């Protein structure tokens, strides 16, 4: 039977409502420490290492338990553990690798001076964050025909180069905020992970000024112009960031490895952040070991970088906002060399995470995110704690509840423009669920919200000071102002631009939702501001919406995504192909839908010959057609599409029993076969050839792709510059330069010629629609 340790108590350990009830003043705390020492001496004096201490003299007015057990053998008697709120059944309540005795006695835990420094109920983990000292550097690599390589970056003004705007507000807070104004589905961590949480707490959100964004766009335009020059090819790019590391924790930290992940917000999926690349420390010797003392900063500015593929580098210049940096890989240890990775599993099994994000707005005052891992199990009868107990009794963060709603945390109070959101994430080892409590809808009851090991309690302050419907975090990422409804003055409010957007045509009836920049009126520099782009239905992020080589402001029909020529092959050859084509023997046949006369049959001697392009195109192109071969011979290619051989251009698609393929340039380059498609002789099949233009009209078509029934089956890079020319194009026949190709025998339907590349998504849309 346990003996009371308090003379006025009824026999059970005293339960204190808050630490201050026990540690009331300095003298009281000193008395408690004396009592620890006296009890330890008493325990040491017990004969035979007994587990009980005899009655001691009163210390600081409290009678020591006459036979006080130490069930977990950590050096703290159970009666003292009850007062501290630590667990009497484990020597390390918070699982951080430091025993309760080490934290309370050896490291002198004193909640009056610092409640977080070696609190035995709050895991001591690194509290690191980035300090970004320069704008991310985005560069493009070029190679000349002579093999010389050069790299060009973004030219900035002195003021622009010195301006760096960042916030420690985290990816998960962005996601929570966006659920309040959208039906977005949150991207949740699959389970509780302390390592991932540390990465989250280190993350930094980047925002770019209007001037910096324009500088990036100008660099993109100049890059496009430079790439048009003879003998210049863009080969890729690079991203570099310069930063320091701040240690806000209470232990010295040694960082042995660090890789940084760069992510960006996806406006089409609010709450989602997609990876860009991982940035490595730039040194031939790898990452150097860095030691940072408590509340210290790394002495050197660290440079991290990564090579990028061309598409990614151009996309960053095109839309460089929404950048988030966070650790992808990290390894850290304390001053004694103990890895912080070691206790993570134990911490995750004992602790819940409590975070407080004050946001990027003026009310947050630049305060960093608070992240605490609190013990959720102190007794085995009740394996959880309430959210109120976690905040009040353990973290001891000042907060105020009014009308059942959380209205203040520390000195940040709710206003007409801002409010506190509570989110609780729980998991059962299989699935993860997050519940968001918005006081405007349903306030959280902190007494009933239970935190178990693995739970995450998030307090997130959100605000909309200008009342435009776009909350402060999203305004920050977009570079917009939370004090102006229309930051860029283009006639569209910030919410309309960042959240509502409008549809632009893609192919057939396929449309994409596009979003303009609330901070820059004409981000694609095509002479049309965002209001004009919306009125015209054009893409505000691309200067040539329909990708026909004509800039939107100069295009008579900037949203015309129809093919340059479309032949439905409806059986009436004259009506189907018009005067631009000559029919040499193709006859009506039943199409793939069973419609009589809905296709044309080619008998091995028949062809259609005509003009399909109204001008030369240096860049992408695509050819789409449906075929049903009737008499293929093994090893013999039959021509589906060819170009007048007098022109040095891309020139053929062909089919054989082994598959489909093509020739590339005037040299008759072999493209390849569709493997495992020996059934091309039976039934209808959709064939697409795409000359890929990676930069949408900037003379960089360097790959030819072949699709079979909506699936990419072959692609080959070609360093030649392609010229998709006017002149005669031949359907159902032709002769390749180095490959003998017979005339086609079988049915052909729905032939489309596009004077631009089409994407895999567009290919699938053509296949599905037909």
XYZ file of C-alpha atoms in Angstrom:
770
model
C 0.000 0.000 0.000
C 1.338 3.436 -0.908
C 1.819 5.788 2.011
C 0.740 9.424 1.681
C 3.448 11.965 1.066
C 1.300 14.943 2.119
C 0.116 15.240 5.735
C -3.278 16.584 4.689
C -3.812 14.118 1.855
C -6.243 11.233 1.919
C -3.826 8.601 0.717
C -3.566 9.132 -3.029
C -0.853 11.215 -4.741
C -1.799 14.845 -5.011
C -2.965 16.022 -8.447
C -1.941 19.576 -9.341
C -3.896 21.527 -11.951
C -0.860 23.373 -13.258
C 2.896 23.386 -12.572
C 2.666 26.790 -10.899
C 0.559 25.218 -8.114
C 3.689 23.366 -7.105
C 6.514 25.655 -8.205
C 4.935 28.757 -6.720
C 8.076 30.752 -6.028
C 11.830 30.445 -5.997
C 12.087 29.275 -2.401
C 9.491 26.622 -3.027
C 11.411 25.279 -6.008
C 14.654 25.227 -4.055
C 12.862 23.292 -1.336
C 11.744 20.703 -3.840
C 15.288 20.214 -5.056
C 16.487 19.809 -1.464
C 13.808 17.215 -0.954
C 15.023 15.311 -4.053
C 18.521 15.277 -2.573
C 17.299 14.168 0.856
C 15.204 11.402 -0.643
C 18.077 10.198 -2.773
C 20.349 10.070 0.280
C 17.688 8.175 2.159
C 17.255 5.704 -0.700
C 20.984 5.199 -0.937
C 21.108 4.470 2.796
C 18.458 1.744 2.592
C 19.921 -1.619 3.419
C 20.226 -4.118 0.599
C 19.162 -1.629 -2.006
C 15.570 -1.593 -0.719
C 12.893 -0.063 -2.958
C 11.349 1.970 -0.134
C 12.670 4.913 1.838
C 11.857 5.423 5.512
C 10.001 8.473 6.729
C 12.071 11.605 6.496
C 11.875 14.951 8.221
C 9.480 17.559 6.847
C 11.039 19.570 4.031
C 9.535 22.931 3.051
C 6.415 22.100 5.037
C 5.702 18.810 3.251
C 6.145 15.437 4.914
C 8.126 13.044 2.750
C 6.456 9.730 2.029
C 7.363 7.327 4.780
C 7.869 4.450 2.403
C 8.184 6.017 -1.071
C 8.763 3.533 -3.903
C 10.757 4.192 -7.094
C 9.026 1.773 -9.427
C 10.993 2.690 -12.553
C 14.350 3.004 -10.772
C 15.148 6.357 -12.297
C 16.156 7.961 -8.992
C 12.937 9.950 -8.593
C 10.522 8.508 -5.983
C 7.009 7.872 -7.249
C 5.579 10.556 -5.012
C 7.815 13.151 -6.651
C 6.946 11.823 -10.113
C 3.286 12.339 -9.269
C 3.971 15.971 -8.405
C 6.009 16.495 -11.583
C 3.469 14.696 -13.749
C 6.088 12.227 -15.010
C 5.470 8.526 -15.344
C 6.444 6.269 -12.408
C 6.608 3.291 -14.768
C 9.283 4.478 -17.164
C 12.535 6.236 -16.433
C 12.168 8.461 -19.529
C 8.651 9.882 -19.703
C 9.116 11.796 -22.969
C 11.342 9.186 -24.636
C 14.057 11.653 -25.647
C 16.962 9.555 -24.332
C 17.413 11.618 -21.148
C 16.000 10.021 -18.016
C 13.589 11.990 -15.881
C 16.293 12.190 -13.204
C 18.846 13.582 -15.690
C 16.471 16.285 -16.859
C 15.113 17.295 -13.430
C 18.220 16.949 -11.271
C 21.345 16.780 -13.447
C 20.177 19.411 -15.928
C 18.187 21.441 -13.408
C 14.744 21.672 -14.994
C 13.219 24.918 -13.752
C 9.821 25.770 -15.278
C 9.836 29.274 -13.826
C 12.845 30.288 -15.896
C 12.243 28.056 -18.926
C 9.441 25.543 -19.129
C 10.893 23.865 -22.245
C 14.521 23.416 -21.252
C 14.859 19.755 -20.197
C 11.234 19.411 -19.197
C 10.849 15.652 -18.540
C 7.431 15.729 -20.214
C 8.592 17.529 -23.403
C 11.081 15.715 -25.643
C 14.312 17.605 -26.191
C 14.893 17.602 -29.938
C 16.673 20.012 -32.254
C 14.705 23.203 -32.873
C 16.391 24.195 -36.102
C 15.299 26.609 -38.798
C 16.689 28.094 -41.992
C 17.780 31.691 -42.369
C 17.705 32.448 -46.098
C 20.220 35.130 -46.942
C 19.844 35.477 -50.728
C 17.229 34.923 -53.403
C 17.324 31.467 -54.987
C 19.483 31.556 -58.111
C 17.878 30.021 -61.211
C 20.142 29.416 -64.223
C 19.866 27.967 -67.735
C 22.661 25.990 -69.462
C 23.425 26.393 -73.192
C 25.601 24.478 -75.640
C 26.784 25.854 -78.988
C 27.228 23.815 -82.145
C 30.991 23.969 -81.458
C 30.447 22.264 -78.100
C 31.018 25.345 -75.921
C 28.853 25.463 -72.805
C 27.638 28.612 -71.072
C 25.271 29.376 -68.194
C 23.044 32.409 -67.811
C 21.132 33.532 -64.733
C 18.735 36.298 -63.780
C 19.978 39.887 -63.822
C 18.651 41.780 -60.796
C 18.783 45.327 -59.545
C 20.720 45.932 -56.330
C 17.536 46.494 -54.351
C 15.895 43.381 -55.765
C 18.952 41.231 -55.031
C 19.015 42.375 -51.390
C 15.315 41.771 -50.741
C 14.520 38.347 -49.320
C 11.053 37.652 -47.965
C 10.542 34.377 -46.114
C 8.354 32.941 -43.399
C 8.659 29.873 -41.210
C 4.967 29.109 -41.608
C 4.762 25.500 -42.642
C 3.446 23.378 -45.481
C 0.775 21.804 -43.252
C -0.386 25.219 -42.058
C -0.787 26.324 -45.676
C -2.864 23.214 -46.303
C -5.081 23.841 -43.267
C -5.599 27.466 -44.226
C -6.651 26.596 -47.743
C -9.310 24.138 -46.564
C -11.150 27.121 -45.098
C -11.786 28.639 -48.538
C -11.849 25.580 -50.780
C -13.065 22.014 -50.889
C -9.472 20.836 -51.250
C -8.450 17.489 -49.810
C -5.532 17.839 -47.434
C -2.266 16.106 -48.116
C -1.660 14.285 -44.834
C 1.381 12.571 -43.479
C 0.590 8.821 -43.485
C 1.436 8.444 -39.812
C 3.096 10.239 -36.927
C 6.742 10.809 -37.775
C 9.024 12.843 -35.539
C 11.709 13.032 -38.190
C 9.278 14.469 -40.704
C 7.973 16.872 -38.095
C 11.443 18.246 -37.477
C 11.760 18.795 -41.206
C 8.437 20.623 -41.154
C 9.515 22.878 -38.338
C 12.645 23.858 -40.306
C 10.732 24.680 -43.490
C 10.753 28.172 -44.938
C 8.238 29.677 -47.356
C 9.624 32.060 -49.973
C 7.820 35.021 -51.474
C 8.956 37.085 -54.464
C 8.290 40.758 -55.082
C 6.628 41.928 -58.273
C 9.969 43.243 -59.517
C 11.724 39.932 -58.832
C 9.007 38.014 -60.660
C 9.293 40.315 -63.668
C 13.072 39.820 -63.646
C 12.544 36.071 -63.787
C 10.095 36.403 -66.665
C 12.461 38.690 -68.561
C 15.186 36.096 -68.113
C 12.840 33.496 -69.601
C 12.047 35.698 -72.590
C 15.742 36.397 -73.176
C 16.483 32.686 -72.890
C 13.866 31.920 -75.533
C 15.350 34.554 -77.834
C 18.896 33.308 -77.299
C 17.809 29.736 -78.038
C 16.482 30.854 -81.452
C 19.974 31.780 -82.558
C 21.670 29.398 -84.962
C 23.651 26.666 -83.239
C 22.394 27.378 -79.700
C 20.709 24.640 -77.697
C 19.377 24.768 -74.138
C 20.534 21.687 -72.276
C 19.216 22.139 -68.721
C 19.409 24.412 -65.722
C 20.337 24.760 -62.073
C 18.883 25.996 -58.793
C 20.963 27.263 -55.873
C 20.042 28.648 -52.465
C 22.202 30.303 -49.814
C 21.239 30.026 -46.166
C 22.300 29.717 -42.569
C 20.962 27.375 -39.885
C 19.570 28.662 -36.598
C 19.426 26.493 -33.480
C 16.558 27.672 -31.263
C 16.946 24.704 -28.949
C 18.627 24.290 -25.589
C 21.319 21.816 -26.516
C 24.316 22.172 -28.757
C 23.638 20.447 -32.043
C 26.092 18.833 -34.412
C 24.721 18.521 -37.955
C 26.455 15.769 -39.891
C 24.350 15.697 -43.050
C 21.706 17.851 -44.698
C 19.893 17.684 -48.034
C 17.237 20.318 -48.769
C 14.007 19.662 -50.636
C 12.534 22.437 -52.798
C 8.748 22.344 -53.250
C 6.181 24.641 -54.793
C 2.475 25.162 -54.297
C 0.181 23.832 -56.991
C -2.589 26.363 -57.728
C -4.652 23.631 -59.358
C -4.624 21.571 -56.158
C -4.899 23.918 -53.165
C -3.163 22.538 -50.118
C -0.738 20.458 -52.194
C 2.971 21.074 -52.611
C 4.824 19.232 -55.348
C 8.567 18.436 -55.182
C 10.911 20.288 -57.524
C 14.267 18.794 -56.610
C 16.625 17.931 -53.744
C 19.484 20.371 -53.187
C 22.888 19.049 -52.066
C 25.607 20.977 -50.266
C 27.991 22.318 -52.897
C 31.361 20.858 -52.030
C 33.524 18.087 -53.439
C 34.014 16.886 -49.872
C 30.316 16.588 -49.058
C 28.493 18.202 -46.185
C 30.838 19.471 -43.435
C 30.086 18.762 -39.798
C 28.589 21.925 -38.290
C 28.252 22.569 -34.552
C 25.731 25.165 -33.388
C 25.299 26.119 -29.741
C 21.999 26.861 -28.011
C 20.288 29.870 -29.622
C 23.162 30.013 -32.076
C 23.572 30.321 -35.849
C 25.911 28.554 -38.254
C 28.927 30.793 -38.776
C 29.137 30.235 -42.532
C 26.569 30.812 -45.225
C 25.847 27.442 -46.785
C 25.217 26.983 -50.520
C 22.991 24.129 -51.704
C 22.344 23.395 -55.359
C 20.971 20.941 -57.890
C 21.032 20.478 -61.631
C 17.594 20.669 -63.239
C 16.127 19.333 -66.430
C 15.274 22.044 -68.927
C 11.510 21.884 -68.417
C 11.823 22.366 -64.647
C 14.296 25.243 -64.966
C 12.062 27.055 -67.467
C 8.993 26.440 -65.285
C 10.746 28.060 -62.301
C 11.505 31.157 -64.340
C 7.990 31.184 -65.702
C 6.268 30.905 -62.320
C 8.856 31.265 -59.594
C 6.507 31.956 -56.691
C 5.336 29.472 -54.097
C 8.773 28.115 -53.206
C 9.175 26.157 -49.962
C 12.472 24.814 -48.635
C 12.656 22.033 -46.054
C 15.074 19.234 -45.102
C 14.816 16.073 -47.179
C 17.609 14.260 -45.335
C 19.217 15.284 -42.066
C 21.481 13.746 -39.448
C 22.150 15.508 -36.144
C 23.546 14.608 -32.735
C 24.051 16.259 -29.380
C 27.338 17.412 -27.911
C 27.960 13.941 -26.479
C 27.636 12.409 -29.905
C 24.239 10.808 -29.334
C 22.211 10.846 -32.528
C 18.863 12.582 -32.324
C 17.590 9.930 -34.718
C 18.043 7.268 -32.032
C 15.145 8.222 -29.723
C 12.712 9.126 -32.503
C 10.904 5.800 -32.400
C 10.524 6.019 -28.635
C 9.344 9.622 -28.779
C 6.770 8.691 -31.386
C 5.505 5.891 -29.128
C 5.146 8.183 -26.105
C 4.485 11.698 -27.365
C 1.950 13.787 -29.218
C 3.039 16.812 -31.229
C 1.755 20.274 -30.348
C 2.498 23.102 -32.773
C 1.551 26.768 -32.788
C 1.842 28.676 -36.063
C 1.317 32.422 -35.728
C 1.323 32.995 -39.494
C 3.154 35.448 -41.782
C 0.855 38.412 -41.107
C 1.542 41.452 -38.926
C -0.153 39.851 -35.914
C 2.355 37.004 -35.993
C 5.172 39.538 -35.630
C 7.593 37.177 -37.350
C 7.368 34.729 -34.457
C 8.743 31.275 -35.385
C 6.519 28.225 -35.273
C 6.469 26.542 -31.862
C 6.877 22.779 -32.029
C 6.679 20.598 -28.902
C 6.549 16.826 -28.413
C 4.642 16.216 -25.200
C 4.262 12.967 -23.312
C 0.744 11.644 -23.831
C 1.030 8.637 -21.475
C 1.894 9.108 -17.821
C -0.315 6.408 -16.348
C -1.449 3.205 -17.996
C -5.067 3.512 -17.028
C -5.599 6.609 -19.147
C -3.356 6.457 -22.203
C -4.075 9.973 -23.441
C -4.256 13.560 -22.281
C -6.688 16.302 -23.203
C -5.642 19.130 -25.479
C -6.243 21.532 -22.594
C -3.902 19.584 -20.294
C -1.230 19.475 -22.992
C -1.384 23.248 -23.495
C -2.000 24.309 -19.911
C -0.205 21.758 -17.764
C 2.720 20.702 -19.974
C 3.468 23.302 -22.646
C 2.137 26.097 -20.442
C 1.375 28.322 -23.406
C -0.965 31.166 -22.386
C -4.275 30.910 -24.198
C -7.805 32.186 -23.820
C -11.128 30.485 -24.460
C -14.170 32.673 -24.951
C -17.612 31.390 -25.830
C -16.122 27.936 -26.255
C -13.699 29.129 -28.961
C -9.938 29.632 -28.828
C -9.477 33.397 -29.160
C -5.870 34.018 -28.131
C -2.522 32.231 -27.939
C 0.282 34.088 -26.218
C -0.162 37.714 -27.264
C -1.836 37.008 -30.612
C -5.569 37.562 -30.244
C -8.411 36.989 -32.656
C -9.678 40.105 -34.426
C -12.416 40.903 -36.906
C -9.952 39.856 -39.624
C -8.278 36.891 -37.951
C -9.063 33.802 -35.916
C -7.431 30.736 -34.404
C -7.981 27.356 -36.077
C -7.538 24.088 -34.183
C -6.668 20.906 -36.088
C -6.255 17.417 -34.638
C -4.608 14.635 -36.621
C -4.920 11.060 -35.407
C -4.023 7.693 -36.873
C -4.599 4.031 -36.144
C -1.490 2.728 -37.905
C -3.408 2.193 -41.130
C -5.026 5.509 -41.964
C -4.620 9.117 -40.885
C -7.457 11.537 -40.230
C -7.378 15.264 -39.620
C -10.278 17.218 -38.151
C -10.213 20.992 -38.588
C -12.166 23.176 -36.149
C -13.004 26.624 -37.449
C -14.713 28.832 -34.817
C -16.858 30.321 -37.576
C -18.331 26.850 -38.084
C -17.636 24.701 -35.043
C -15.290 25.516 -32.187
C -12.975 22.897 -30.712
C -13.564 21.671 -27.168
C -10.034 21.392 -25.778
C -11.273 19.275 -22.859
C -12.700 16.546 -25.076
C -9.967 16.502 -27.731
C -7.718 13.637 -26.641
C -4.048 13.427 -27.594
C -2.532 9.963 -27.842
C 0.959 8.984 -28.894
C 1.184 9.945 -32.543
C -1.525 12.622 -32.388
C -0.814 16.077 -33.760
C -2.491 19.169 -32.308
C -2.064 22.276 -34.460
C -3.064 25.817 -33.545
C -2.971 27.927 -36.687
C -3.701 31.639 -36.829
C -5.376 32.717 -40.077
C -6.261 36.236 -41.142
C -7.639 38.189 -44.067
C -6.914 41.821 -43.356
C -8.151 43.148 -46.713
C -11.282 40.983 -46.756
C -10.717 39.724 -50.308
C -11.206 36.083 -49.329
C -7.536 35.168 -49.845
C -5.916 34.417 -46.494
C -2.543 35.781 -45.452
C -0.414 32.685 -46.081
C -1.604 32.357 -49.650
C -1.190 36.093 -50.211
C 2.368 35.726 -48.939
C 3.221 32.827 -51.244
C 1.747 34.684 -54.219
C 3.697 37.831 -53.378
C 0.415 39.697 -52.981
C -0.591 42.114 -50.234
C -3.028 41.211 -47.474
C -3.926 44.887 -47.205
C -5.045 45.338 -50.829
C -7.981 43.629 -52.526
C -6.362 44.019 -55.967
C -2.610 44.011 -55.406
C -1.564 44.382 -59.052
C -4.376 46.792 -60.004
C -5.484 44.780 -63.031
C -9.201 44.913 -62.210
C -9.377 41.358 -60.808
C -9.325 40.895 -57.053
C -6.628 38.710 -55.556
C -9.024 35.870 -54.691
C -10.385 35.719 -58.256
C -6.875 35.447 -59.626
C -5.396 32.928 -57.176
C -8.447 30.772 -56.478
C -11.222 31.207 -59.049
C -9.309 31.390 -62.320
C -10.892 30.506 -65.663
C -10.848 27.751 -68.272
C -8.733 27.749 -71.412
C -9.160 25.234 -74.266
C -6.638 22.424 -74.651
C -7.852 20.024 -77.354
C -11.294 18.876 -78.493
C -13.555 19.679 -75.521
C -10.718 19.339 -73.013
C -10.096 22.454 -70.908
C -7.600 23.475 -68.229
C -8.300 25.745 -65.293
C -5.679 28.503 -65.168
C -4.877 30.995 -62.424
C -3.318 34.404 -62.852
C -0.870 36.152 -60.570
C -2.510 38.484 -58.025
C 0.784 40.341 -57.719
C 1.701 40.877 -61.380
C -0.770 42.168 -63.975
C 0.969 40.612 -67.000
C 3.232 37.828 -65.816
C 3.661 36.252 -69.289
C 4.618 39.627 -70.805
C 2.383 39.213 -73.852
C 0.887 42.698 -73.683
C -2.404 41.527 -72.160
C -3.151 42.130 -68.505
C -4.952 39.445 -66.506
C -8.400 41.027 -66.939
C -7.932 41.017 -70.717
C -6.674 37.421 -70.611
C -9.804 36.351 -68.749
C -12.051 38.230 -71.183
C -10.334 36.521 -74.155
C -10.159 33.145 -72.420
C -6.369 33.000 -72.840
C -3.746 31.606 -70.480
C -2.190 34.398 -68.358
C 0.927 32.277 -67.764
C 1.735 31.570 -71.440
C 2.217 34.170 -74.127
C 0.896 31.803 -76.827
C -2.191 30.032 -75.480
C -2.988 27.938 -78.557
C 0.721 27.259 -79.253
C 0.509 28.215 -82.908
C 3.624 30.397 -82.840
C 1.707 33.697 -82.649
C 1.715 35.684 -79.403
C -1.732 36.107 -77.833
C -1.897 39.877 -78.300
C -1.063 39.480 -82.025
C -3.224 36.416 -82.679
C -6.617 36.929 -84.342
C -7.884 33.803 -82.571
C -5.540 33.078 -79.628
C -7.631 30.169 -78.301
C -7.998 28.234 -81.556
C -6.671 24.780 -80.625
C -8.250 23.029 -83.594
C -5.933 21.031 -85.878
C -4.457 22.835 -88.876
C -6.260 20.267 -91.027
C -8.935 17.749 -90.078
C -10.116 15.013 -92.454
C -13.077 13.118 -90.983
C -12.965 10.635 -93.923
C -16.735 10.453 -94.074
C -16.707 8.436 -97.322
C -17.511 11.283 -99.674
C -13.948 11.870 -100.752
C -14.572 15.164 -102.489
C -16.590 16.661 -99.620
C -14.332 15.184 -96.951
C -11.051 16.469 -98.239
C -12.081 19.552 -100.172
C -10.181 21.093 -103.036
C -6.846 21.041 -101.195
C -6.564 17.253 -101.603
C -6.479 14.953 -104.577
C -7.964 11.482 -104.113
C -6.060 8.756 -105.963
C -8.303 5.736 -105.634
C -9.422 5.742 -101.943
C -12.985 4.402 -101.668
C -15.724 4.584 -99.005
C -15.741 1.897 -96.286
C -17.482 1.178 -92.977
C -15.848 3.083 -90.112
C -14.968 1.854 -86.621
C -18.439 2.836 -85.346
C -20.139 0.643 -87.967
C -21.239 3.597 -90.072
C -21.277 2.713 -93.769
C -19.136 5.083 -95.800
C -17.626 6.620 -92.653
C -13.999 5.753 -93.537
C -11.817 5.380 -96.632
C -10.189 2.173 -97.927
C -6.706 2.252 -99.436
C -5.889 -0.694 -101.740
C -2.105 -0.490 -101.992
C -2.131 1.904 -104.901
C -4.440 4.675 -103.680
C -3.401 7.866 -101.913
C -4.648 11.254 -100.749
C -2.328 14.120 -101.647
C -2.740 17.729 -100.518
C -1.601 20.716 -98.493
C -2.190 20.651 -94.737
C -0.114 23.564 -93.396
C -0.492 27.165 -94.488
C 3.081 28.116 -93.627
C 6.413 26.742 -92.460
C 6.629 25.775 -88.793
C 9.955 25.440 -87.095
C 9.016 23.622 -83.944
C 6.463 21.055 -82.896
C 3.845 19.228 -84.905
C 1.590 16.197 -84.463
C -0.260 13.715 -86.673
C -3.216 11.654 -85.480
C -5.094 8.963 -87.430
C -7.113 5.773 -86.962
C -6.099 2.722 -89.038
C -7.342 -0.802 -89.743
C -4.708 -2.665 -91.822
C -6.001 -5.457 -94.093
C -3.020 -7.023 -95.801
C 0.297 -6.573 -94.033
C 3.397 -8.564 -95.006
C 5.998 -9.488 -92.356
C 9.077 -7.341 -92.597
C 7.468 -4.854 -94.983
C 6.510 -1.348 -93.939
C 3.450 0.293 -95.450
C 3.284 4.072 -95.473
C 0.567 5.791 -93.471
C 1.817 9.344 -93.866
C 4.622 10.935 -95.841
C 5.779 14.292 -97.104
C 6.905 15.368 -100.527
C 10.455 13.946 -100.618
C 11.791 17.125 -102.231
C 11.624 18.766 -98.807
C 14.193 18.027 -96.095
C 11.682 17.572 -93.317
C 10.177 15.052 -90.965
C 8.579 12.618 -93.398
C 6.915 9.335 -92.461
C 4.743 7.103 -90.334
C 4.479 3.447 -91.334
C 2.992 0.160 -90.155
C 3.999 -3.495 -90.430
C 2.889 -6.744 -88.757
C 5.630 -6.096 -86.219
C 4.270 -2.724 -85.187
C 4.338 0.924 -86.178
C 7.290 3.247 -86.604
C 8.573 6.163 -88.584
C 11.466 8.064 -90.020
C 12.640 11.324 -88.563
C 14.514 13.851 -90.677
C 15.646 13.879 -94.292
C 18.226 11.285 -93.300
C 15.480 8.713 -92.838
C 16.297 8.094 -89.190
C 14.722 4.899 -87.888
C 12.400 5.586 -84.960
C 11.425 2.150 -83.777
C 8.711 -0.456 -83.511
C 5.737 -0.835 -81.254
C 6.633 -3.974 -79.354
C 4.088 -6.685 -78.625
C 1.496 -5.228 -80.988
C 1.235 -8.066 -83.491
C -2.518 -7.511 -83.433
C -2.200 -4.371 -85.560
C -3.655 -6.414 -88.413
C -6.917 -6.899 -86.508
C -9.277 -4.128 -85.531
C -8.964 -0.352 -85.382
C -5.978 1.338 -83.759
C -5.078 4.940 -82.998
C -1.649 6.083 -84.202
C -0.092 9.413 -83.209
C 3.277 10.857 -84.128
C 4.481 13.928 -82.199
C 7.439 16.117 -82.978
C 8.011 17.415 -79.454
C 8.666 21.103 -78.954
C 9.656 21.492 -75.322
C 9.395 25.267 -75.363
C 6.140 25.624 -77.250
C 7.127 27.344 -80.472
C 10.736 28.302 -79.809
C 12.425 26.052 -82.376
C 13.477 23.340 -79.987
C 11.597 20.336 -81.349
C 14.177 17.692 -80.612
C 12.254 14.474 -79.964
C 9.910 12.335 -82.014
C 7.315 10.233 -80.170
C 4.981 7.486 -81.348
C 1.760 6.593 -79.518
C -0.261 3.431 -80.070
C -3.813 3.371 -78.719
C -3.124 6.272 -76.378
C 0.124 4.874 -74.960
C 3.648 6.160 -75.658
C 5.575 3.283 -77.171
C 8.732 4.922 -78.493
C 10.603 8.213 -78.393
C 13.921 9.246 -79.810
C 15.910 12.430 -79.401
C 17.118 14.191 -82.521
C 19.517 17.106 -82.418
C 18.385 18.399 -85.813
C 16.260 21.509 -86.128
C 12.981 20.526 -87.762
C 11.028 22.438 -90.337
C 7.404 21.345 -90.682
C 6.828 22.682 -94.157
C 4.048 23.634 -96.515
C 3.724 21.535 -99.651
C 2.241 18.184 -100.501
C 1.553 15.678 -97.730
C 0.618 12.121 -98.662
C -1.844 9.959 -96.730
C -1.543 6.222 -97.351
C 1.735 6.255 -99.238
C 5.138 7.705 -99.954
C 8.753 6.624 -100.051
C 11.132 7.047 -97.129
C 14.677 8.235 -97.774
C 16.460 5.150 -96.478
C 13.594 2.800 -95.718
C 11.569 1.289 -98.538
C 7.914 1.841 -97.713
C 5.023 0.326 -99.685
C 1.675 1.988 -100.130
C -0.849 1.237 -97.421
C -3.600 -1.379 -97.664
C -6.522 -0.986 -95.279
C -8.886 1.586 -93.765
C -8.054 5.073 -92.465
C -10.333 7.417 -90.492
C -10.173 10.793 -88.720
C -6.819 12.250 -89.781
C -5.677 15.363 -87.896
C -2.636 17.550 -88.539
C -1.526 19.846 -85.691
C 0.960 22.643 -86.242
C 2.210 22.191 -82.670
C 3.220 19.485 -80.259
C 0.451 17.780 -78.331
C 0.921 16.408 -74.839
C 0.384 12.832 -73.624
C -2.814 14.068 -71.968
C -4.034 15.422 -75.306
C -3.156 12.146 -77.023
C -5.228 10.258 -74.448
C -8.099 12.709 -74.997
C -8.025 12.076 -78.758
C -8.006 8.328 -78.188
C -10.813 8.433 -75.613
C -13.001 10.777 -77.675
C -12.773 8.576 -80.728
